[in-house]
mmCIF file with all atom_site columns, C-alpha atoms in Angstrom:
data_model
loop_
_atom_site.group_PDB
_atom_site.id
_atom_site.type_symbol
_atom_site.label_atom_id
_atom_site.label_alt_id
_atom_site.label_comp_id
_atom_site.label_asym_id
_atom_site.label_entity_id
_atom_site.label_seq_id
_atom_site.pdbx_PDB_ins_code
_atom_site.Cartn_x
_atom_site.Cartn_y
_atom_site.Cartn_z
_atom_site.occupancy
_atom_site.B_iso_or_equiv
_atom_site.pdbx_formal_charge
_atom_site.auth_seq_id
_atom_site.auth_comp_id
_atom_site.auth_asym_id
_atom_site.auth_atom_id
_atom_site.pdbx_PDB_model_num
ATOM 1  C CA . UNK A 1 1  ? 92.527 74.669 82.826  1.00 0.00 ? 174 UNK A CA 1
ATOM 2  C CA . UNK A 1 2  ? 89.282 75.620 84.429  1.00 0.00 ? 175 UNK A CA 1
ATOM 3  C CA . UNK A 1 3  ? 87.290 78.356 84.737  1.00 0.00 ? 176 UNK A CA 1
ATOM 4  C CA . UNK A 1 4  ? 88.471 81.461 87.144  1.00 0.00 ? 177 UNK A CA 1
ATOM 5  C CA . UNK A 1 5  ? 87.148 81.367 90.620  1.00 0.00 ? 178 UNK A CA 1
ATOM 6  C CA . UNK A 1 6  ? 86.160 84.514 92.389  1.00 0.00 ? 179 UNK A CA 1
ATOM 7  C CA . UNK A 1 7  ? 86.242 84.113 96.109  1.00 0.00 ? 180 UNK A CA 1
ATOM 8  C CA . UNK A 1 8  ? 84.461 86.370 98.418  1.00 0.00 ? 181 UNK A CA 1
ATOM 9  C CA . UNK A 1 9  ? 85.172 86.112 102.738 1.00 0.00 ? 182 UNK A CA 1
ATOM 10 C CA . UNK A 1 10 ? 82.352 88.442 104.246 1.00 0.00 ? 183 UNK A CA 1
ATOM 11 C CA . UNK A 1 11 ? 83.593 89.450 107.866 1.00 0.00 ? 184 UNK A CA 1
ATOM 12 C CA . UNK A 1 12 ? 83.253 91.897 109.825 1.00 0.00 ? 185 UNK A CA 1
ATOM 13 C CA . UNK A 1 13 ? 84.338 95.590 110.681 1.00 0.00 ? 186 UNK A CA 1
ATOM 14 C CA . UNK A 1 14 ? 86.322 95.433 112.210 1.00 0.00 ? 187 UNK A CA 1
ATOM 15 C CA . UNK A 1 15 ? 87.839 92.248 111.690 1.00 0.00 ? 188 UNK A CA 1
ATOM 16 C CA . UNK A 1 16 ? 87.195 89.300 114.702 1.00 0.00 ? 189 UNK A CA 1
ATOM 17 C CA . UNK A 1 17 ? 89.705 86.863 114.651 1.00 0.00 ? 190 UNK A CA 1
ATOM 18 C CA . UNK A 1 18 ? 87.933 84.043 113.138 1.00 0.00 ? 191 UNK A CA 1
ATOM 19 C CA . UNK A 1 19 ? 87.195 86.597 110.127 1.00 0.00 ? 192 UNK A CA 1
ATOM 20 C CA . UNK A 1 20 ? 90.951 87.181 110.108 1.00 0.00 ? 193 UNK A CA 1
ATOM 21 C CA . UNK A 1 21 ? 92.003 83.613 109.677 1.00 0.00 ? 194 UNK A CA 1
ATOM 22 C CA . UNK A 1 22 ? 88.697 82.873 107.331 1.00 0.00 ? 195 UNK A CA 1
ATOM 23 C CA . UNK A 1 23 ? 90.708 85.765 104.630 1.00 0.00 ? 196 UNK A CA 1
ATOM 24 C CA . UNK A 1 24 ? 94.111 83.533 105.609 1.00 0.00 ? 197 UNK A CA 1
ATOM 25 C CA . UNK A 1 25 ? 93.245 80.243 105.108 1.00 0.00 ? 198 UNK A CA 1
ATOM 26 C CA . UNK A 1 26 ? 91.509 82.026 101.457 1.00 0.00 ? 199 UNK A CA 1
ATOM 27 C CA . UNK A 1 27 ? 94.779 83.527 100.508 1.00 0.00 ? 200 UNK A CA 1
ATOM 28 C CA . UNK A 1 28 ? 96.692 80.336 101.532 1.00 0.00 ? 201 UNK A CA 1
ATOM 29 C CA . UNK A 1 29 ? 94.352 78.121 99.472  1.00 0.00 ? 202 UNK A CA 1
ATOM 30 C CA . UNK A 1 30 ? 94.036 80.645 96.644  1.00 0.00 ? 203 UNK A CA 1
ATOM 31 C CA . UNK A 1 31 ? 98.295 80.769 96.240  1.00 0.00 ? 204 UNK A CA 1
ATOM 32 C CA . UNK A 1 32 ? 97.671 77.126 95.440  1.00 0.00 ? 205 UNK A CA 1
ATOM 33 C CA . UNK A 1 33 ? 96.833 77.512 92.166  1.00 0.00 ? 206 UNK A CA 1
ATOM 34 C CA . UNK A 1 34 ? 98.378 79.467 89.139  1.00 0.00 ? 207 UNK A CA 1
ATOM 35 C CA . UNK A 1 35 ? 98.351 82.742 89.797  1.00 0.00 ? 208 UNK A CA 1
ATOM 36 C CA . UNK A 1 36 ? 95.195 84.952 88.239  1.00 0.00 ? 209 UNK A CA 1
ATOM 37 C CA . UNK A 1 37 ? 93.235 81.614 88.387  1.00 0.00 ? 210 UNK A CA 1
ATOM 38 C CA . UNK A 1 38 ? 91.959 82.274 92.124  1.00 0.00 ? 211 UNK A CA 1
ATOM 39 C CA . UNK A 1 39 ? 90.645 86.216 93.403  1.00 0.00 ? 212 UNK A CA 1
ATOM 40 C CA . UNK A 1 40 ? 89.951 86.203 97.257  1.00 0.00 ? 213 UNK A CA 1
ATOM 41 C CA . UNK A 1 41 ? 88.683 89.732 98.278  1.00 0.00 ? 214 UNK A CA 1
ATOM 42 C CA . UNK A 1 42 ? 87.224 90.950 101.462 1.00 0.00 ? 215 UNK A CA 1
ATOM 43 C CA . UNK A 1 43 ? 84.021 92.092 102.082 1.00 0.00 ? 216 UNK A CA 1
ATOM 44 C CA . UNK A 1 44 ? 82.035 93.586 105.548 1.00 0.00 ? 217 UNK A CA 1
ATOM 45 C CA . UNK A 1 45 ? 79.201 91.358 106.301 1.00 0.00 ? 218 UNK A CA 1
ATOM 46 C CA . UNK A 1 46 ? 76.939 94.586 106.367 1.00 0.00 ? 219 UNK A CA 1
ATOM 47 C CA . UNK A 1 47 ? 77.640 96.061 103.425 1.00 0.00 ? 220 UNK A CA 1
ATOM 48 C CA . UNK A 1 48 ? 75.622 96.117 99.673  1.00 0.00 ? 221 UNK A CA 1
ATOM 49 C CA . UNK A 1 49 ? 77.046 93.249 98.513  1.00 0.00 ? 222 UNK A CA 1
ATOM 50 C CA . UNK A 1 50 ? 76.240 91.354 102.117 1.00 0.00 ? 223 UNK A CA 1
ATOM 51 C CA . UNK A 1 51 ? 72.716 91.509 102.176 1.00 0.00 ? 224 UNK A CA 1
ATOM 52 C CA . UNK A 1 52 ? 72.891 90.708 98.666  1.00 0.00 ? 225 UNK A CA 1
ATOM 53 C CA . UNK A 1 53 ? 73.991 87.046 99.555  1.00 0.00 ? 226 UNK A CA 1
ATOM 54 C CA . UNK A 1 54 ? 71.901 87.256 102.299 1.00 0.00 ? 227 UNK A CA 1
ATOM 55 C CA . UNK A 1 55 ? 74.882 87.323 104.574 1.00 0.00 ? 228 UNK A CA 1
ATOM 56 C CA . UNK A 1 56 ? 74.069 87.047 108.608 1.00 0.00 ? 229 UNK A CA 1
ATOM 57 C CA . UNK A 1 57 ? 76.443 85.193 109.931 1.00 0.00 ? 230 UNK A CA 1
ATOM 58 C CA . UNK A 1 58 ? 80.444 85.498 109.954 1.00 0.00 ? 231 UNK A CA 1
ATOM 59 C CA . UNK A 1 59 ? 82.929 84.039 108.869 1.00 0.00 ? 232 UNK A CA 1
ATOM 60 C CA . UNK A 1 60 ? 81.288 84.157 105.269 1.00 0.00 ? 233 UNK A CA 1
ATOM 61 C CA . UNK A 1 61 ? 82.522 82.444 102.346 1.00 0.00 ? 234 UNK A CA 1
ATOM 62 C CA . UNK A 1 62 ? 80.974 83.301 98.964  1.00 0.00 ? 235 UNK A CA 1
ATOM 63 C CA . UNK A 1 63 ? 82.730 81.277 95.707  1.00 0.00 ? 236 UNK A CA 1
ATOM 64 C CA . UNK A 1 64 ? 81.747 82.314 92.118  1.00 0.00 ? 237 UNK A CA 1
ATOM 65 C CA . UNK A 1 65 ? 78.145 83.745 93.353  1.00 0.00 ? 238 UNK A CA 1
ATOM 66 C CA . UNK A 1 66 ? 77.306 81.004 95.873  1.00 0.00 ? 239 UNK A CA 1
ATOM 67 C CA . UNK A 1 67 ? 77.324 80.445 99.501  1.00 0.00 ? 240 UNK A CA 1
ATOM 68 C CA . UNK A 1 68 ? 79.337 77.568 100.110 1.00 0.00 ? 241 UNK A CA 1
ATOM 69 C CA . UNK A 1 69 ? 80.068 78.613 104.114 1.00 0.00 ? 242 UNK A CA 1
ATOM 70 C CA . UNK A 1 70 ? 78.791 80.860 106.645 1.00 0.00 ? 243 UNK A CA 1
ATOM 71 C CA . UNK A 1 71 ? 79.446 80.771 110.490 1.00 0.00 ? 244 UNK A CA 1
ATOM 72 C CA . UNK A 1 72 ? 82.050 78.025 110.301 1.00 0.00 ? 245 UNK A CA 1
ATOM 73 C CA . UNK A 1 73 ? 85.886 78.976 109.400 1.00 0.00 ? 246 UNK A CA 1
ATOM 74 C CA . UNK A 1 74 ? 87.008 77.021 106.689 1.00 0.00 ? 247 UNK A CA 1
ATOM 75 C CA . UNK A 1 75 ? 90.161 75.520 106.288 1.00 0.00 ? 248 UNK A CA 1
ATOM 76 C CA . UNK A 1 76 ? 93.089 75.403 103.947 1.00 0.00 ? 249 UNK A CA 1
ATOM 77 C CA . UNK A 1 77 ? 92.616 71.874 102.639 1.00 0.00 ? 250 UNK A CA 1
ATOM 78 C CA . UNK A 1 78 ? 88.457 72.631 102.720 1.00 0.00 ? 251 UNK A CA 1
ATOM 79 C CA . UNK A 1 79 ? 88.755 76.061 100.296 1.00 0.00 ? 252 UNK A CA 1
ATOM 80 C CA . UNK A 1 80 ? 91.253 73.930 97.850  1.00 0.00 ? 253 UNK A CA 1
ATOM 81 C CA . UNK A 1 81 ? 88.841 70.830 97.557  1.00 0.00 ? 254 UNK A CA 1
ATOM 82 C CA . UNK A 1 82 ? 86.585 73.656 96.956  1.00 0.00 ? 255 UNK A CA 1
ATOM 83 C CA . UNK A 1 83 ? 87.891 75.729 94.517  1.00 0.00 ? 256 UNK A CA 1
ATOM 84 C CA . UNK A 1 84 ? 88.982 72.663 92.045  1.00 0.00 ? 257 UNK A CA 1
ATOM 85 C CA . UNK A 1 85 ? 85.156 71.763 91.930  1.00 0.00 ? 258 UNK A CA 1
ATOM 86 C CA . UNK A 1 86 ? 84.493 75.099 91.263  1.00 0.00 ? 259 UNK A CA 1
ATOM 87 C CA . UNK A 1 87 ? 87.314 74.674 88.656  1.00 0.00 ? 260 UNK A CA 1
ATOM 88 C CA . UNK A 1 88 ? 85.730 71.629 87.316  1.00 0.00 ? 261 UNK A CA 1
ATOM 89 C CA . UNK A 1 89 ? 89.021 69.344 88.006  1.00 0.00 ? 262 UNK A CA 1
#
């Protein structure tokens, strides 16, 4: 088993579409994996934690502390790849 991933979708308030379907295709990917292995959580793109990843652009994906998308939705198939080289499989 690998390590947890924490995954972070920075959108904004409220929601645009794309933002909406960024936190979908998270959750989707996310219910991949056992569960407790994966955390997505939503985040405004002007909040604290937003200009602490230097966040400007939306949709936003932050994995485990590091920008790995911003201004491009990511898919489904995209997040999984993703998250299992996060995972270290």
């Amino acid at each position: 088993m690998g390590k947890r991933v924490n995954i972070l979708i920075f959108g904004t308030t409220p929601p645009c579409q794309k933002c909406l379907q960024a936190e979908k295709e998270a959750r989707q990917a996310a219910a991949r994996f056992p569960p407790g292995e994966v955390a997505v959580e939503k985040q405004d793109a002007l909040s604290e934690t937003g200009q602490k990843y230097g966040i400007v652009i939306t949709p936003a994906v932050v994995m485990n502390g590091r920008v790995v998308s911003a201004g491009r939705l990511l898919k489904e198939p995209e997040l999984v790849e993703l998250i299992r080289k996060e995972m270290g499989d």
